[in-house]
């Protein structure tokens, strides 16, 4: 029979909307997809060329489990240049995507009796990766008025002698907000005082707007760095979701354990994709900036349009490619009582697919992804406006 541990993992709550969207599409309906979690841009040409060259050169065999030296060196350079973090090769593990790095961390650190603090709204995989390792996710709610940053007092309340770690994500999926330096300092202080690890998911680092700057919590001090595992990858920054390259940087003991675990599961990430990742990190970065500028334009448009819809209010997020509008004033009408009801209504009525806030642990909001063309944004927004106006 199926293991108890595996039974604790829930199927993704977004699946209900997603499978319905696919069903409607298959029937020939023109569905606008605001549910996507990946850049709509193609992988830049020089990165593809590096992969093709790797194939032609016969770079198609096993590599060291934790990644080739050339890639680790490119990651080390990046972490120093962009984040002011100094690491050696023994502090780096390359995995099959940032999600895989996070999974390896969970396997290395979490076990029965451990509690892991996760601020909500959260990325859907965090609680389940904790659960599958027989540990307990402890959700701490955040407030829209505070840009969805976890507040020190709320965090302190959740800490017990069993607390092992906190997972933070800035810029955030699903809210798009980023942590201020002050908020990071407060979290770091609490983490150090209570001896808990900080897992910092920085996958949207390159997608930040309004001239704001990304701050890695590990860069606050050497002490904080010693308690932090930084997770990052190429998926969002270089439009490389399908290549599956992500990485973790942290204390030697933890990285060594994660590498051992990876050696018994996937072994190395794809050899060819590693060469592509070297080209992505060491090559020209103007492609990253071009995509960022396009995302910023879409965000500005989308937030303005959403705020013109009665019952919807949307604060301006600072990063990633999502907005997380407040729809509480719409709920309660026409038997639509939850963000899931609203998502299903908008799909069936307006043929717009999006993800309910409840999927991220927060009711009263919806997540709209703007990893789609301006034309699609305009079309989807117009349809949402019309369908919401019909609610009484
Ligand atoms: C997309 C995403 C990831 C995973 O990225 P991969 O490198 O493709 O595995 C991790 N965290 C968050 C918050 C994401 O949105």
XYZ file of C-alpha atoms in Angstrom, residues 42-226:
185
model
C 12.028 32.257 -25.795
C 15.414 31.243 -24.343
C 18.028 33.719 -25.712
C 19.868 32.535 -28.820
C 23.436 32.477 -27.428
C 22.265 30.147 -24.645
C 20.693 27.740 -27.127
C 23.885 27.829 -29.212
C 25.961 26.809 -26.193
C 23.741 23.766 -25.703
C 23.939 22.805 -29.375
C 27.716 23.125 -29.230
C 27.777 20.893 -26.146
C 25.896 18.200 -28.037
C 28.184 18.463 -31.064
C 31.269 18.322 -28.819
C 29.970 15.111 -27.269
C 29.435 16.694 -23.857
C 26.674 14.172 -23.293
C 27.857 11.967 -20.429
C 27.485 11.952 -16.648
C 29.039 14.951 -14.936
C 29.963 15.328 -11.251
C 26.745 14.978 -9.196
C 26.716 18.566 -7.912
C 27.513 20.202 -11.266
C 30.604 20.868 -13.404
C 33.321 23.121 -11.998
C 32.846 25.619 -14.815
C 29.214 26.150 -13.826
C 29.939 26.272 -10.085
C 32.563 28.939 -10.814
C 30.055 30.945 -12.882
C 27.556 30.725 -10.004
C 30.185 31.782 -7.460
C 31.055 34.793 -9.650
C 27.370 35.695 -9.967
C 26.723 35.462 -6.230
C 29.689 37.723 -5.510
C 28.930 40.231 -8.281
C 25.163 40.511 -7.773
C 24.682 39.681 -4.109
C 28.003 40.424 -2.412
C 28.216 36.804 -1.251
C 31.534 34.949 -1.142
C 31.352 31.172 -1.522
C 33.676 28.361 -2.549
C 32.800 25.369 -4.729
C 32.114 23.331 -1.590
C 29.228 25.709 -0.814
C 27.405 25.167 -4.132
C 25.072 22.459 -5.415
C 23.567 22.547 -8.897
C 20.250 20.696 -9.155
C 17.527 19.969 -11.704
C 15.784 23.295 -11.099
C 15.420 25.484 -8.013
C 12.491 23.316 -6.954
C 14.842 20.341 -6.830
C 17.330 22.345 -4.752
C 14.509 23.176 -2.319
C 13.515 19.521 -2.199
C 17.094 18.495 -1.407
C 17.189 21.055 1.404
C 13.957 19.659 2.859
C 15.371 16.134 2.725
C 18.647 17.184 4.299
C 17.185 19.271 7.132
C 13.621 18.233 7.973
C 12.318 15.198 9.815
C 9.615 14.015 12.219
C 8.913 16.582 14.944
C 10.452 19.491 13.050
C 8.417 22.614 12.362
C 9.052 24.845 9.373
C 7.655 28.368 9.266
C 6.125 29.410 5.957
C 4.639 32.910 5.526
C 1.389 32.964 3.538
C 0.616 33.656 0.718
C 3.251 31.018 -0.115
C 4.511 29.216 -3.197
C 2.517 25.992 -3.412
C 5.436 23.556 -3.127
C 6.808 24.726 0.230
C 4.247 23.095 2.560
C 4.180 19.838 0.628
C 7.962 19.498 0.536
C 7.899 19.843 4.330
C 5.068 17.327 4.701
C 6.674 14.659 2.543
C 9.593 14.667 4.969
C 7.275 14.059 7.938
C 7.847 17.577 9.276
C 5.143 20.129 10.056
C 4.560 23.329 8.044
C 3.612 26.232 10.349
C 1.860 28.958 8.402
C 2.248 32.581 9.510
C -0.137 35.015 7.892
C 1.018 38.308 6.427
C -0.941 41.457 5.595
C -1.530 43.253 2.334
C -0.978 46.619 4.131
C 2.514 45.401 4.984
C 3.227 44.347 1.372
C 2.799 40.711 2.467
C 6.050 40.756 4.449
C 6.076 38.644 7.581
C 5.946 40.824 10.711
C 8.398 40.209 13.578
C 5.718 39.772 16.253
C 3.672 37.355 14.152
C 6.836 35.378 13.426
C 7.934 35.237 17.068
C 4.541 33.857 18.045
C 5.037 30.819 15.821
C 8.493 29.899 17.088
C 8.742 26.849 19.349
C 11.689 24.680 20.439
C 10.840 22.479 17.435
C 11.202 25.248 14.841
C 13.876 24.241 12.353
C 13.657 26.813 9.595
C 11.776 29.621 7.893
C 11.270 29.786 4.128
C 11.188 33.248 2.585
C 10.647 34.206 -1.049
C 11.520 37.681 -2.329
C 10.375 38.764 -4.881
C 7.347 36.657 -4.068
C 5.259 34.252 -6.059
C 2.260 34.858 -5.817
C 2.228 38.478 -4.534
C 5.074 40.094 -6.500
C 6.191 42.010 -3.404
C 9.775 42.218 -2.193
C 11.185 42.360 1.330
C 12.768 45.591 2.498
C 16.194 45.499 4.084
C 14.662 46.356 7.438
C 12.199 43.450 7.246
C 15.011 41.061 6.298
C 17.089 42.298 9.236
C 14.211 41.635 11.601
C 13.750 38.079 10.306
C 17.489 37.447 10.461
C 17.697 38.662 14.048
C 14.887 36.338 15.120
C 16.407 33.419 13.212
C 19.833 33.900 14.819
C 18.405 34.279 18.304
C 16.397 31.057 17.964
C 18.968 29.071 16.004
C 16.771 28.441 13.014
C 17.787 28.135 9.390
C 16.708 30.608 6.741
C 15.860 29.210 3.334
C 15.815 32.091 0.886
C 14.189 31.456 -2.497
C 15.523 34.210 -4.766
C 14.408 32.832 -8.134
C 12.764 36.150 -9.175
C 15.782 38.254 -8.226
C 16.244 39.622 -11.757
C 12.622 40.720 -12.126
C 12.441 43.844 -9.955
C 10.898 47.184 -10.942
C 10.798 50.894 -10.103
C 14.572 50.910 -9.655
C 14.330 48.795 -6.493
C 17.238 46.518 -5.646
C 17.255 42.875 -4.630
C 18.840 42.132 -1.271
C 19.838 38.603 -0.366
C 19.226 38.020 3.330
C 22.502 36.052 3.455
C 24.398 39.257 2.650
C 23.339 40.953 5.908
C 26.242 39.493 7.873
C 28.616 36.524 8.035
C 26.556 35.148 10.937
C 23.330 35.278 8.915
C 25.071 33.709 5.914
C 26.082 30.775 8.139
